[in-house]
Coordinates of C-alpha atoms and ligand atoms in Angstrom, one line a residue:
M23 CA 40.8 -2.9 21.2
K24 CA 37.2 -3.0 20.2
R25 CA 36.2 -1.7 23.6
M26 CA 38.6 1.2 23.2
A27 CA 37.0 2.1 19.9
V28 CA 33.6 2.1 21.4
L29 CA 34.9 4.3 24.3
L30 CA 36.4 6.8 21.9
A31 CA 33.2 6.9 19.9
L32 CA 31.2 7.5 23.1
I33 CA 33.5 10.3 24.1
S34 CA 33.3 12.1 20.8
W35 CA 29.5 11.6 20.8
L36 CA 29.3 13.2 24.3
G37 CA 31.4 16.1 23.0
L38 CA 28.9 16.6 20.1
A39 CA 26.0 16.4 22.6
A40 CA 27.6 19.1 24.7
A41 CA 28.3 21.3 21.6
A42 CA 24.7 21.0 20.6
L43 CA 23.5 22.1 24.0
A44 CA 23.4 25.8 22.9
Q45 CA 21.0 24.9 20.1
A46 CA 18.4 23.3 22.2
G47 CA 15.0 24.9 21.9
Y48 CA 11.8 25.9 23.6
P49 CA 9.2 23.1 24.1
P50 CA 6.8 22.7 21.2
R51 CA 3.2 23.8 21.5
V52 CA 1.1 20.8 21.2
D53 CA -2.2 22.2 22.5
L54 CA -3.3 25.7 21.8
Y55 CA -4.4 26.4 25.4
V56 CA -2.8 24.0 27.9
N57 CA 0.7 22.4 27.6
D58 CA 1.2 20.8 31.0
L59 CA 4.7 19.5 30.6
A60 CA 5.3 19.4 34.3
G61 CA 2.1 17.2 34.7
V62 CA 0.6 19.2 37.6
I63 CA -2.8 20.0 36.1
T64 CA -5.7 17.5 36.7
D65 CA -7.8 16.4 33.8
E66 CA -10.8 18.2 35.1
D67 CA -8.9 21.5 35.5
R68 CA -7.4 21.1 32.1
G69 CA -10.9 20.9 30.6
R70 CA -12.0 23.9 32.6
I71 CA -9.0 26.0 31.5
Q72 CA -9.4 25.0 27.8
S73 CA -13.1 25.9 27.8
T74 CA -12.4 29.3 29.6
L75 CA -9.7 30.2 27.1
Q76 CA -11.5 28.9 24.1
T77 CA -14.5 31.1 25.0
L78 CA -12.2 34.0 25.7
Q79 CA -10.7 33.7 22.2
A80 CA -14.0 33.1 20.5
E81 CA -15.8 36.0 22.1
H82 CA -13.1 38.5 22.7
G83 CA -10.4 37.5 20.2
V84 CA -7.8 37.3 22.9
E85 CA -5.5 34.3 22.8
M86 CA -4.1 33.1 26.2
T87 CA -2.2 30.0 26.8
V88 CA -0.8 28.0 29.8
L89 CA 2.5 26.2 29.9
T90 CA 3.9 24.3 32.9
I91 CA 7.5 23.1 32.9
E92 CA 9.8 21.7 35.5
T93 CA 12.7 24.1 35.0
I94 CA 13.7 26.6 32.3
L95 CA 17.2 25.0 32.4
E96 CA 16.1 21.7 30.9
Y97 CA 15.6 23.2 27.5
G98 CA 19.1 24.6 27.2
T99 CA 17.8 27.8 25.5
G100 CA 20.5 29.9 27.2
D101 CA 17.8 31.9 29.1
G102 CA 19.0 32.7 32.6
T103 CA 15.7 34.0 33.9
I104 CA 12.1 33.1 33.6
E105 CA 11.5 36.6 32.1
S106 CA 13.8 36.0 29.1
F107 CA 12.6 32.4 28.7
A108 CA 9.0 33.6 28.6
T109 CA 9.7 36.3 26.1
G110 CA 11.6 33.9 23.8
L111 CA 9.0 31.2 24.0
F112 CA 6.1 33.7 23.5
N113 CA 7.7 34.9 20.3
Q114 CA 8.5 31.5 19.1
W115 CA 5.0 30.3 19.7
G116 CA 3.6 33.5 18.3
I117 CA 0.9 33.9 20.9
G118 CA -2.0 36.2 20.1
D119 CA -3.0 38.2 17.1
A120 CA -0.1 39.4 15.0
E121 CA -1.5 42.9 14.5
R122 CA -3.0 43.6 17.9
N123 CA -0.2 41.7 19.8
D124 CA -2.7 40.9 22.5
G125 CA -1.6 37.4 23.4
V126 CA -1.1 36.3 27.0
L127 CA 1.2 33.5 28.3
L128 CA 1.0 32.0 31.8
L129 CA 4.2 30.1 32.4
V130 CA 4.8 28.1 35.6
A131 CA 8.2 26.5 36.3
I132 CA 7.5 24.1 39.2
E133 CA 11.1 23.2 40.1
D134 CA 12.3 26.8 39.8
R135 CA 9.3 27.9 42.0
E136 CA 8.7 30.8 39.6
L137 CA 5.8 31.9 37.4
R138 CA 5.4 34.5 34.8
I139 CA 2.5 36.2 33.1
E140 CA 3.9 37.5 29.9
L141 CA 1.9 40.0 27.9
G142 CA 1.9 40.7 24.1
A143 CA 3.5 43.9 22.9
G144 CA 0.1 45.5 22.4
Y145 CA -0.4 45.9 26.2
G146 CA 0.8 48.9 28.0
P147 CA 2.4 49.3 31.5
A148 CA -1.0 50.0 33.0
D149 CA -2.1 46.5 32.0
E150 CA 0.7 45.0 34.0
D151 CA -0.4 46.7 37.2
G152 CA -3.2 44.3 38.0
L153 CA -1.1 41.2 37.3
G154 CA 0.7 41.5 40.6
A155 CA -2.5 40.9 42.5
V156 CA -3.4 37.8 40.4
I157 CA 0.0 36.4 41.1
D158 CA 0.4 37.3 44.7
R159 CA -3.2 37.0 45.9
L160 CA -4.4 34.0 44.0
M161 CA -1.7 31.9 42.6
V162 CA 1.3 32.0 44.9
P163 CA -0.7 31.1 48.1
Q164 CA -2.0 28.0 46.3
F165 CA 1.4 27.1 45.0
R166 CA 3.0 27.4 48.4
E167 CA 0.5 24.7 49.6
G168 CA 1.4 22.5 46.6
N169 CA -2.0 23.2 44.9
Y170 CA -0.6 23.8 41.5
S171 CA -3.7 22.8 39.5
L172 CA -6.0 24.9 41.6
G173 CA -3.7 27.9 41.6
I174 CA -3.4 27.8 37.8
V175 CA -7.2 27.5 37.3
E176 CA -7.8 30.5 39.6
G177 CA -5.1 32.5 37.9
V178 CA -6.5 31.7 34.5
E179 CA -10.1 32.6 35.4
A180 CA -9.0 35.9 37.0
M181 CA -6.9 36.8 33.9
A182 CA -9.7 35.8 31.6
A183 CA -12.1 38.1 33.6
R184 CA -9.6 40.9 33.2
L185 CA -9.2 40.3 29.5
R186 CA -13.0 40.2 29.1
G187 CA -12.9 43.7 30.5
E188 CA -14.8 42.9 33.7
P189 CA -14.5 45.4 36.5
E190 CA -11.6 45.0 38.9
P191 CA -12.5 41.7 40.7
L192 CA -13.9 41.4 44.1
W193 CA -11.6 38.5 44.9
A194 CA -8.9 41.1 45.4
A195 CA -10.8 42.2 48.5
V196 CA -11.9 38.8 49.8
S197 CA -9.8 35.8 50.6
P198 CA -9.3 33.2 47.8
T199 CA -12.0 30.6 47.3
T200 CA -10.1 28.1 49.3
P201 CA -8.4 30.0 52.0
S202 CA -5.4 28.3 53.5
S203 CA -6.3 28.7 57.1
S204 CA -3.3 26.6 58.1
Q205 CA -1.0 29.5 57.0
P206 CA -1.3 32.4 59.4
V207 CA 0.6 34.5 56.8
S208 CA -2.2 34.4 54.2
S209 CA -5.0 35.1 56.7
G210 CA -3.1 38.1 58.0
R211 CA -2.7 39.6 54.6
N212 CA -6.2 41.0 54.5
I213 CA -5.3 43.6 57.0
L214 CA -4.3 46.3 54.6
W215 CA -6.4 47.3 51.7
W216 CA -7.6 50.5 50.1
A217 CA -10.1 51.6 47.5
G218 CA -9.3 53.8 44.6
G219 CA -10.4 54.6 41.1
G220 CA -13.5 52.6 41.5
T221 CA -11.4 49.5 42.2
V222 CA -10.5 47.7 45.3
A223 CA -6.9 46.5 45.6
L224 CA -5.0 44.8 48.2
L225 CA -1.6 45.1 49.7
G226 CA 0.5 42.0 50.3
A227 CA 3.4 44.0 51.5
S228 CA 2.9 43.1 55.2
N229 CA 3.9 39.5 54.4
A230 CA 7.5 39.8 55.4
L231 CA 6.6 41.6 58.6
L232 CA 4.1 38.8 59.5
T233 CA 6.7 36.2 58.9
R234 CA 9.1 38.0 61.1
W235 CA 6.4 38.3 63.8
R236 CA 5.6 34.6 63.6
R237 CA 9.2 33.8 64.1
Y238 CA 10.2 36.1 66.9
R239 CA 6.9 36.4 68.8
R240 CA 7.1 35.7 72.5
R241 CA 6.6 32.1 73.6
T242 CA 5.5 31.1 77.0
C243 CA 7.0 27.8 78.2
P244 CA 4.4 25.1 77.5
A245 CA 5.9 22.9 80.2
C246 CA 5.9 25.0 83.3
Q247 CA 3.7 27.9 82.0
L248 CA 5.8 30.2 84.3
T249 CA 8.3 31.9 82.1
E250 CA 8.8 33.1 78.6
M251 CA 11.3 31.1 76.7
T252 CA 14.4 32.7 75.2
R253 CA 15.7 32.1 71.7
L254 CA 19.2 30.7 71.7
G255 CA 21.9 32.1 69.4
E256 CA 23.1 30.2 66.3
L257 CA 26.1 28.8 68.1
E258 CA 24.3 27.8 71.3
D259 CA 21.5 26.1 69.5
D260 CA 23.8 23.7 67.6
A261 CA 23.9 21.6 70.8
F262 CA 20.2 21.0 70.6
L263 CA 20.1 20.0 66.9
Q264 CA 20.6 16.6 65.4
E265 CA 23.5 16.1 63.0
G266 CA 21.1 16.2 60.0
Q267 CA 19.5 19.4 61.2
R268 CA 22.9 21.0 61.4
L269 CA 23.7 19.9 57.9
E270 CA 20.4 21.5 56.7
E271 CA 21.5 24.7 58.4
S272 CA 24.8 24.6 56.6
L273 CA 23.0 23.9 53.2
K274 CA 20.6 26.8 54.1
S275 CA 17.7 24.6 53.3
V276 CA 16.2 24.9 56.8
D277 CA 17.0 27.3 59.5
Y278 CA 16.3 26.2 63.0
D279 CA 15.5 28.3 66.0
V280 CA 15.9 26.8 69.5
W281 CA 13.8 28.3 72.3
Q282 CA 14.6 27.3 75.8
C283 CA 12.9 27.9 79.2
P284 CA 15.3 29.4 81.7
N285 CA 13.1 28.0 84.5
C286 CA 12.6 24.3 83.6
Q287 CA 15.0 23.9 80.7
H288 CA 12.3 22.7 78.4
Y289 CA 13.3 23.4 74.8
E290 CA 11.6 23.6 71.4
V291 CA 13.2 23.4 68.0
V292 CA 11.3 25.4 65.4
P293 CA 12.2 24.8 61.7
F294 CA 11.9 27.5 59.0
V295 CA 12.1 25.9 55.6
A296 CA 13.7 28.1 52.9
W297 CA 11.4 28.5 50.0
F298 CA 14.1 29.1 47.4
S299 CA 16.5 26.3 48.4
H300 CA 17.3 23.9 45.7
Y301 CA 17.7 21.1 48.3
K302 CA 14.6 19.0 48.5
K303 CA 13.4 16.7 51.2
C304 CA 15.1 13.3 51.0
T305 CA 12.6 10.4 50.9
Q306 CA 15.0 8.2 52.8
C307 CA 16.3 10.3 55.7
Q308 CA 13.7 13.1 55.6
Y309 CA 16.3 15.8 55.8
R310 CA 16.2 18.6 53.2
A311 CA 19.5 17.7 51.8
L312 CA 18.6 16.1 48.4
E313 CA 20.3 17.7 45.5
T314 CA 19.2 17.0 41.9
K315 CA 21.6 17.5 39.0
S316 CA 20.5 17.1 35.4
R317 CA 22.3 16.8 32.1
V318 CA 21.2 16.3 28.5
L319 CA 22.1 12.8 27.2
R320 CA 20.5 13.3 23.8
Q321 CA 19.5 16.6 22.2
P322 CA 16.0 16.9 20.8
T323 CA 15.8 17.5 17.1
Y324 CA 12.9 18.5 14.8
S325 CA 12.2 14.9 14.2
S326 CA 13.0 13.1 17.5
T327 CA 12.7 13.7 21.2
G328 CA 15.8 14.2 23.4
L329 CA 16.7 12.5 26.6
E330 CA 17.8 14.0 29.9
E331 CA 19.3 12.3 32.9
R332 CA 18.6 13.5 36.5
V333 CA 20.6 12.2 39.4
S334 CA 19.4 12.9 42.9
S335 CA 21.7 12.3 45.8
C336 CA 21.4 13.1 49.4
H337 CA 24.1 15.0 51.2
H338 CA 23.1 13.4 54.5
C339 CA 22.4 9.7 53.8
S340 CA 23.2 7.2 51.0
Y341 CA 20.1 7.9 49.0
H342 CA 20.9 8.0 45.3
H343 CA 18.4 7.9 42.5
R344 CA 18.8 8.3 38.7
T345 CA 16.0 8.9 36.2
E346 CA 15.7 9.6 32.5
H347 CA 13.2 12.1 31.1
V348 CA 12.1 12.7 27.5
I349 CA 12.8 16.2 26.2
P350 CA 10.1 17.3 23.8
M351 CA 10.9 17.6 20.1
K352 CA 12.1 21.0 18.8
T353 CA 9.5 23.1 17.0
Q354 CA 9.8 25.3 14.0
S355 CA 9.6 29.0 14.7
S356 CA 6.1 30.3 14.3
S357 CA 6.8 32.8 11.6
S358 CA 7.7 30.1 9.1
S359 CA 5.0 27.6 10.0
S360 CA 2.0 28.5 12.1
G361 CA 0.4 25.3 11.0
S362 CA 3.2 23.1 12.2
F363 CA 1.3 22.0 15.3
S364 CA -1.5 20.4 13.4
S365 CA 0.4 17.2 12.6
R366 CA 0.9 16.6 16.3
S367 CA -2.5 17.5 17.5
S368 CA -3.7 15.6 20.5
S369 CA -6.9 17.4 21.4
S370 CA -8.6 18.5 18.2
S371 CA -11.5 20.1 19.9
S372 CA -9.5 23.0 21.3
R373 CA -7.2 23.6 18.4
S374 CA -6.8 26.3 15.8
S375 CA -3.7 27.9 14.4
S376 CA -1.7 30.5 16.4
G377 CA -1.8 34.1 15.5
G378 CA 1.8 35.1 15.3
G379 CA 1.7 37.7 18.1
R380 CA 4.8 39.1 19.7
S381 CA 5.9 40.2 23.2
S382 CA 8.4 42.8 24.0
G383 CA 8.9 41.5 27.5
G384 CA 6.0 43.0 29.4
G385 CA 4.4 41.2 32.2
R386 CA 4.8 40.2 35.8
S387 CA 6.7 37.4 37.6
G388 CA 6.2 35.7 41.0
K389 CA 8.0 33.3 43.2
W390 CA 6.8 30.9 45.9
Ligands
ZN6 ZN1 9.5 26.0 81.6
ZN7 ZN1 18.9 11.4 52.8

């Protein structure tokens, strides 16, 4: 009987938790310049970003801030896109001067594989134009290699240079400071560029074509060196794939091409990993069949943190893993309390109060 009462209490509590979901909020702003909730920025890079942004604000009055999160979904704000999440968060944080509305937010959602540079309402469409190059040329190539910290630092420094009013940067014409030579795609991107209006810009549009070329280029048989191999059709190639690989194809996490030599029958299996798949690589069986589902166990409030459960299970093997993650406390809206951060300050050197700036949704997004 006692057990039944506990069970009923638990059920009603879960119901309340679900009802509260819609009221969950944006993460609080603990540091003025860097809030690395996804934990991808190294200590050294954090210091570099803080000093760059502090100088930018001190000398040019422009407030820019960086936020990394795992996914926009974990905050239950009801935002369905990174764009609306960025705008909502920007306005809650009140980034930038309230009169000039010149704040800038760099938001990176690691698990969503999306980023957003959100501009204050004081910027015009012309200011958005250069953002695409910062995102596509500097940040996305690093993110694709898993170099989140470096990509963020490079993006911040490029943005800071723009905001300081420096001429259109030369990095747009040369390859990034650490070129990813392992990726033929990025080295090939330098092919097309043009000069105009005193600036040099670069086109990344040939990306898709290069990827296609990489995939369908002719391949000479490495075994007999006599013939070109032929690419088998989707049905034919199944016979050459392992069971796990066929599962990956059905989950669309990896697409396999099978090339076979008509002369000696030598064959090669070439994987193409989908960038946007939500199936990750399973640590047990190594197939990209790991799905993670999360749910809120306890909502954050203004006085206590919340709790989220994440369950990862593999569609191929028996791997099953459950973790709990703390959801940051809710924060008061900036209009009512711009000084509300001070009580939770962790790095006093880089703190001052936020300006109360607004965004009307301008900016640029990117995916990797
Ligand atoms: Zn052959
Ligand atoms: Zn597995």
